[in-house]
Amino acid sequence: QVHLVESGGGLVQPGGSLNLSCAASGNIRNIYLMAWYRQTPGKKRELVATSTTSGNKNYADSVKGRFTISRDNVKNSVDLQMHNLTPEDTAVYFCHADQSPFPSWGQGTQVTVSA
């Protein structure tokens, strides 16, 4: 089971950009699906973007065209590039490895979009 650590969160103005990184402690090459989720207080954790070993990427409708997920199976990392951020993107962002039998989650990184 890999250990995941997110970084790159922070405070950004509306319209700005951030790049989140997720570093895995082990090999992610054979983990079919890596993903980014986000969560705001009192709400269910929301799927933001996914990346599979076959190269498929999917995005929540709310971030399509603004966010890009990329995985590096050599560096064992998964990045989330975020552009044109809005206050509605404010959340704690979590990295996720969908591995059996125990999926892994990072501790999260806070993204705050505010003027």
mmCIF file with all atom_site columns, C-alpha atoms in Angstrom:
data_model
loop_
_atom_site.group_PDB
_atom_site.id
_atom_site.type_symbol
_atom_site.label_atom_id
_atom_site.label_alt_id
_atom_site.label_comp_id
_atom_site.label_asym_id
_atom_site.label_entity_id
_atom_site.label_seq_id
_atom_site.pdbx_PDB_ins_code
_atom_site.Cartn_x
_atom_site.Cartn_y
_atom_site.Cartn_z
_atom_site.occupancy
_atom_site.B_iso_or_equiv
_atom_site.pdbx_formal_charge
_atom_site.auth_seq_id
_atom_site.auth_comp_id
_atom_site.auth_asym_id
_atom_site.auth_atom_id
_atom_site.pdbx_PDB_model_num
ATOM 1   C CA . GLN A 1 1   ? 0.000   0.000  0.000   1.00 0.00 ? 1   GLN A CA 1
ATOM 2   C CA . VAL A 1 2   ? 1.494   3.332  -1.055  1.00 0.00 ? 2   VAL A CA 1
ATOM 3   C CA . HIS A 1 3   ? 1.647   6.352  1.209   1.00 0.00 ? 3   HIS A CA 1
ATOM 4   C CA . LEU A 1 4   ? 0.519   9.573  -0.485  1.00 0.00 ? 4   LEU A CA 1
ATOM 5   C CA . VAL A 1 5   ? 1.608   13.114 0.341   1.00 0.00 ? 5   VAL A CA 1
ATOM 6   C CA . GLU A 1 6   ? 0.028   16.153 -1.317  1.00 0.00 ? 6   GLU A CA 1
ATOM 7   C CA . SER A 1 7   ? 1.629   19.565 -1.679  1.00 0.00 ? 7   SER A CA 1
ATOM 8   C CA . GLY A 1 8   ? 1.140   22.805 -3.545  1.00 0.00 ? 8   GLY A CA 1
ATOM 9   C CA . GLY A 1 9   ? -2.007  24.150 -1.974  1.00 0.00 ? 9   GLY A CA 1
ATOM 10  C CA . GLY A 1 10  ? -2.373  27.732 -0.843  1.00 0.00 ? 10  GLY A CA 1
ATOM 11  C CA . LEU A 1 11  ? -4.198  31.007 -1.250  1.00 0.00 ? 11  LEU A CA 1
ATOM 12  C CA . VAL A 1 12  ? -4.783  32.302 -4.754  1.00 0.00 ? 12  VAL A CA 1
ATOM 13  C CA . GLN A 1 13  ? -6.887  35.074 -6.241  1.00 0.00 ? 13  GLN A CA 1
ATOM 14  C CA . PRO A 1 14  ? -9.815  34.317 -8.537  1.00 0.00 ? 14  PRO A CA 1
ATOM 15  C CA . GLY A 1 15  ? -8.547  33.652 -12.030 1.00 0.00 ? 15  GLY A CA 1
ATOM 16  C CA . GLY A 1 16  ? -5.230  32.416 -10.732 1.00 0.00 ? 16  GLY A CA 1
ATOM 17  C CA . SER A 1 17  ? -3.506  29.064 -11.041 1.00 0.00 ? 17  SER A CA 1
ATOM 18  C CA . LEU A 1 18  ? -2.058  26.425 -8.751  1.00 0.00 ? 18  LEU A CA 1
ATOM 19  C CA . ASN A 1 19  ? -0.288  23.152 -9.306  1.00 0.00 ? 19  ASN A CA 1
ATOM 20  C CA . LEU A 1 20  ? -0.881  20.378 -6.800  1.00 0.00 ? 20  LEU A CA 1
ATOM 21  C CA . SER A 1 21  ? 1.498   17.459 -6.501  1.00 0.00 ? 21  SER A CA 1
ATOM 22  C CA . CYS A 1 22  ? 1.014   14.035 -4.985  1.00 0.00 ? 22  CYS A CA 1
ATOM 23  C CA . ALA A 1 23  ? 4.096   12.016 -4.138  1.00 0.00 ? 23  ALA A CA 1
ATOM 24  C CA . ALA A 1 24  ? 3.691   8.284  -3.618  1.00 0.00 ? 24  ALA A CA 1
ATOM 25  C CA . SER A 1 25  ? 6.000   6.277  -1.386  1.00 0.00 ? 25  SER A CA 1
ATOM 26  C CA . GLY A 1 26  ? 5.935   3.317  -3.741  1.00 0.00 ? 26  GLY A CA 1
ATOM 27  C CA . ASN A 1 27  ? 5.409   2.238  -7.295  1.00 0.00 ? 27  ASN A CA 1
ATOM 28  C CA . ILE A 1 28  ? 2.199   3.504  -8.891  1.00 0.00 ? 28  ILE A CA 1
ATOM 29  C CA . ARG A 1 29  ? 2.870   1.914  -12.265 1.00 0.00 ? 29  ARG A CA 1
ATOM 30  C CA . ASN A 1 30  ? 0.482   -0.962 -11.548 1.00 0.00 ? 30  ASN A CA 1
ATOM 31  C CA . ILE A 1 31  ? -2.187  1.078  -9.812  1.00 0.00 ? 31  ILE A CA 1
ATOM 32  C CA . TYR A 1 32  ? -4.901  1.277  -12.434 1.00 0.00 ? 32  TYR A CA 1
ATOM 33  C CA . LEU A 1 33  ? -6.530  4.461  -11.238 1.00 0.00 ? 33  LEU A CA 1
ATOM 34  C CA . MET A 1 34  ? -5.064  7.505  -9.525  1.00 0.00 ? 34  MET A CA 1
ATOM 35  C CA . ALA A 1 35  ? -7.354  10.396 -8.702  1.00 0.00 ? 35  ALA A CA 1
ATOM 36  C CA . TRP A 1 36  ? -7.813  13.778 -7.104  1.00 0.00 ? 36  TRP A CA 1
ATOM 37  C CA . TYR A 1 37  ? -10.819 14.506 -4.903  1.00 0.00 ? 37  TYR A CA 1
ATOM 38  C CA . ARG A 1 38  ? -11.847 17.597 -3.006  1.00 0.00 ? 38  ARG A CA 1
ATOM 39  C CA . GLN A 1 39  ? -13.992 18.292 -0.001  1.00 0.00 ? 39  GLN A CA 1
ATOM 40  C CA . THR A 1 40  ? -15.509 21.320 1.688   1.00 0.00 ? 40  THR A CA 1
ATOM 41  C CA . PRO A 1 41  ? -16.863 21.359 5.256   1.00 0.00 ? 41  PRO A CA 1
ATOM 42  C CA . GLY A 1 42  ? -20.211 19.620 5.575   1.00 0.00 ? 42  GLY A CA 1
ATOM 43  C CA . LYS A 1 43  ? -20.123 18.229 2.062   1.00 0.00 ? 43  LYS A CA 1
ATOM 44  C CA . LYS A 1 44  ? -19.357 14.849 0.569   1.00 0.00 ? 44  LYS A CA 1
ATOM 45  C CA . ARG A 1 45  ? -15.920 14.288 -0.936  1.00 0.00 ? 45  ARG A CA 1
ATOM 46  C CA . GLU A 1 46  ? -16.139 15.106 -4.657  1.00 0.00 ? 46  GLU A CA 1
ATOM 47  C CA . LEU A 1 47  ? -14.254 13.413 -7.467  1.00 0.00 ? 47  LEU A CA 1
ATOM 48  C CA . VAL A 1 48  ? -12.260 15.992 -9.442  1.00 0.00 ? 48  VAL A CA 1
ATOM 49  C CA . ALA A 1 49  ? -10.114 14.057 -11.907 1.00 0.00 ? 49  ALA A CA 1
ATOM 50  C CA . THR A 1 50  ? -8.893  10.539 -12.646 1.00 0.00 ? 50  THR A CA 1
ATOM 51  C CA . SER A 1 51  ? -5.992  9.046  -14.555 1.00 0.00 ? 51  SER A CA 1
ATOM 52  C CA . THR A 1 52  ? -5.658  5.392  -15.488 1.00 0.00 ? 52  THR A CA 1
ATOM 53  C CA . THR A 1 53  ? -2.697  3.260  -16.505 1.00 0.00 ? 53  THR A CA 1
ATOM 54  C CA . SER A 1 54  ? -4.184  3.062  -20.007 1.00 0.00 ? 54  SER A CA 1
ATOM 55  C CA . GLY A 1 55  ? -3.891  6.823  -20.347 1.00 0.00 ? 55  GLY A CA 1
ATOM 56  C CA . ASN A 1 56  ? -7.550  7.692  -19.912 1.00 0.00 ? 56  ASN A CA 1
ATOM 57  C CA . LYS A 1 57  ? -8.349  10.878 -18.047 1.00 0.00 ? 57  LYS A CA 1
ATOM 58  C CA . ASN A 1 58  ? -11.706 12.070 -16.787 1.00 0.00 ? 58  ASN A CA 1
ATOM 59  C CA . TYR A 1 59  ? -12.814 15.253 -15.114 1.00 0.00 ? 59  TYR A CA 1
ATOM 60  C CA . ALA A 1 60  ? -15.751 16.551 -13.159 1.00 0.00 ? 60  ALA A CA 1
ATOM 61  C CA . ASP A 1 61  ? -17.900 18.825 -15.309 1.00 0.00 ? 61  ASP A CA 1
ATOM 62  C CA . SER A 1 62  ? -17.126 21.730 -13.006 1.00 0.00 ? 62  SER A CA 1
ATOM 63  C CA . VAL A 1 63  ? -13.388 21.605 -13.766 1.00 0.00 ? 63  VAL A CA 1
ATOM 64  C CA . LYS A 1 64  ? -13.293 20.514 -17.411 1.00 0.00 ? 64  LYS A CA 1
ATOM 65  C CA . GLY A 1 65  ? -11.145 22.791 -19.499 1.00 0.00 ? 65  GLY A CA 1
ATOM 66  C CA . ARG A 1 66  ? -9.512  24.318 -16.411 1.00 0.00 ? 66  ARG A CA 1
ATOM 67  C CA . PHE A 1 67  ? -7.834  21.404 -14.616 1.00 0.00 ? 67  PHE A CA 1
ATOM 68  C CA . THR A 1 68  ? -5.354  18.856 -15.977 1.00 0.00 ? 68  THR A CA 1
ATOM 69  C CA . ILE A 1 69  ? -4.304  15.657 -14.265 1.00 0.00 ? 69  ILE A CA 1
ATOM 70  C CA . SER A 1 70  ? -1.002  14.017 -15.088 1.00 0.00 ? 70  SER A CA 1
ATOM 71  C CA . ARG A 1 71  ? 0.759   11.003 -13.664 1.00 0.00 ? 71  ARG A CA 1
ATOM 72  C CA . ASP A 1 72  ? 4.435   10.113 -13.806 1.00 0.00 ? 72  ASP A CA 1
ATOM 73  C CA . ASN A 1 73  ? 4.989   6.392  -13.249 1.00 0.00 ? 73  ASN A CA 1
ATOM 74  C CA . VAL A 1 74  ? 8.754   6.910  -13.034 1.00 0.00 ? 74  VAL A CA 1
ATOM 75  C CA . LYS A 1 75  ? 8.648   9.611  -10.384 1.00 0.00 ? 75  LYS A CA 1
ATOM 76  C CA . ASN A 1 76  ? 5.593   7.970  -8.765  1.00 0.00 ? 76  ASN A CA 1
ATOM 77  C CA . SER A 1 77  ? 3.675   11.216 -8.683  1.00 0.00 ? 77  SER A CA 1
ATOM 78  C CA . VAL A 1 78  ? 0.365   12.616 -9.800  1.00 0.00 ? 78  VAL A CA 1
ATOM 79  C CA . ASP A 1 79  ? -0.093  16.326 -10.461 1.00 0.00 ? 79  ASP A CA 1
ATOM 80  C CA . LEU A 1 80  ? -3.179  18.470 -10.808 1.00 0.00 ? 80  LEU A CA 1
ATOM 81  C CA . GLN A 1 81  ? -2.745  21.689 -12.732 1.00 0.00 ? 81  GLN A CA 1
ATOM 82  C CA . MET A 1 82  ? -5.529  24.149 -11.956 1.00 0.00 ? 82  MET A CA 1
ATOM 83  C CA . HIS A 1 83  ? -6.198  27.295 -13.961 1.00 0.00 ? 83  HIS A CA 1
ATOM 84  C CA . ASN A 1 84  ? -8.827  30.032 -13.918 1.00 0.00 ? 84  ASN A CA 1
ATOM 85  C CA . LEU A 1 85  ? -9.668  29.224 -10.324 1.00 0.00 ? 85  LEU A CA 1
ATOM 86  C CA . THR A 1 86  ? -12.898 30.449 -8.768  1.00 0.00 ? 86  THR A CA 1
ATOM 87  C CA . PRO A 1 87  ? -14.028 30.687 -5.133  1.00 0.00 ? 87  PRO A CA 1
ATOM 88  C CA . GLU A 1 88  ? -16.100 27.552 -5.767  1.00 0.00 ? 88  GLU A CA 1
ATOM 89  C CA . ASP A 1 89  ? -12.826 25.625 -6.142  1.00 0.00 ? 89  ASP A CA 1
ATOM 90  C CA . THR A 1 90  ? -11.960 26.327 -2.517  1.00 0.00 ? 90  THR A CA 1
ATOM 91  C CA . ALA A 1 91  ? -11.592 22.982 -0.766  1.00 0.00 ? 91  ALA A CA 1
ATOM 92  C CA . VAL A 1 92  ? -9.187  20.480 0.699   1.00 0.00 ? 92  VAL A CA 1
ATOM 93  C CA . TYR A 1 93  ? -7.776  18.454 -2.173  1.00 0.00 ? 93  TYR A CA 1
ATOM 94  C CA . PHE A 1 94  ? -6.942  14.788 -1.666  1.00 0.00 ? 94  PHE A CA 1
ATOM 95  C CA . CYS A 1 95  ? -4.867  12.393 -3.714  1.00 0.00 ? 95  CYS A CA 1
ATOM 96  C CA . HIS A 1 96  ? -6.219  8.857  -4.047  1.00 0.00 ? 96  HIS A CA 1
ATOM 97  C CA . ALA A 1 97  ? -4.756  5.551  -5.177  1.00 0.00 ? 97  ALA A CA 1
ATOM 98  C CA . ASP A 1 98  ? -7.445  3.039  -6.077  1.00 0.00 ? 98  ASP A CA 1
ATOM 99  C CA . GLN A 1 99  ? -5.555  -0.082 -5.139  1.00 0.00 ? 99  GLN A CA 1
ATOM 100 C CA . SER A 1 100 ? -6.706  -3.378 -3.708  1.00 0.00 ? 100 SER A CA 1
ATOM 101 C CA . PRO A 1 101 ? -7.363  -4.410 -1.076  1.00 0.00 ? 101 PRO A CA 1
ATOM 102 C CA . PHE A 1 102 ? -6.871  -1.069 0.651   1.00 0.00 ? 102 PHE A CA 1
ATOM 103 C CA . PRO A 1 103 ? -7.187  2.184  -1.281  1.00 0.00 ? 103 PRO A CA 1
ATOM 104 C CA . SER A 1 104 ? -4.879  4.961  -0.166  1.00 0.00 ? 104 SER A CA 1
ATOM 105 C CA . TRP A 1 105 ? -5.578  8.605  0.612   1.00 0.00 ? 105 TRP A CA 1
ATOM 106 C CA . GLY A 1 106 ? -3.258  11.492 1.294   1.00 0.00 ? 106 GLY A CA 1
ATOM 107 C CA . GLN A 1 107 ? -3.743  13.902 4.175   1.00 0.00 ? 107 GLN A CA 1
ATOM 108 C CA . GLY A 1 108 ? -5.006  16.652 1.884   1.00 0.00 ? 108 GLY A CA 1
ATOM 109 C CA . THR A 1 109 ? -3.847  20.111 0.919   1.00 0.00 ? 109 THR A CA 1
ATOM 110 C CA . GLN A 1 110 ? -5.940  23.255 1.335   1.00 0.00 ? 110 GLN A CA 1
ATOM 111 C CA . VAL A 1 111 ? -6.741  25.399 -1.688  1.00 0.00 ? 111 VAL A CA 1
ATOM 112 C CA . THR A 1 112 ? -8.366  28.750 -0.996  1.00 0.00 ? 112 THR A CA 1
ATOM 113 C CA . VAL A 1 113 ? -9.505  31.002 -3.810  1.00 0.00 ? 113 VAL A CA 1
ATOM 114 C CA . SER A 1 114 ? -10.265 34.475 -2.549  1.00 0.00 ? 114 SER A CA 1
ATOM 115 C CA . ALA A 1 115 ? -9.680  38.102 -3.382  1.00 0.00 ? 115 ALA A CA 1
#
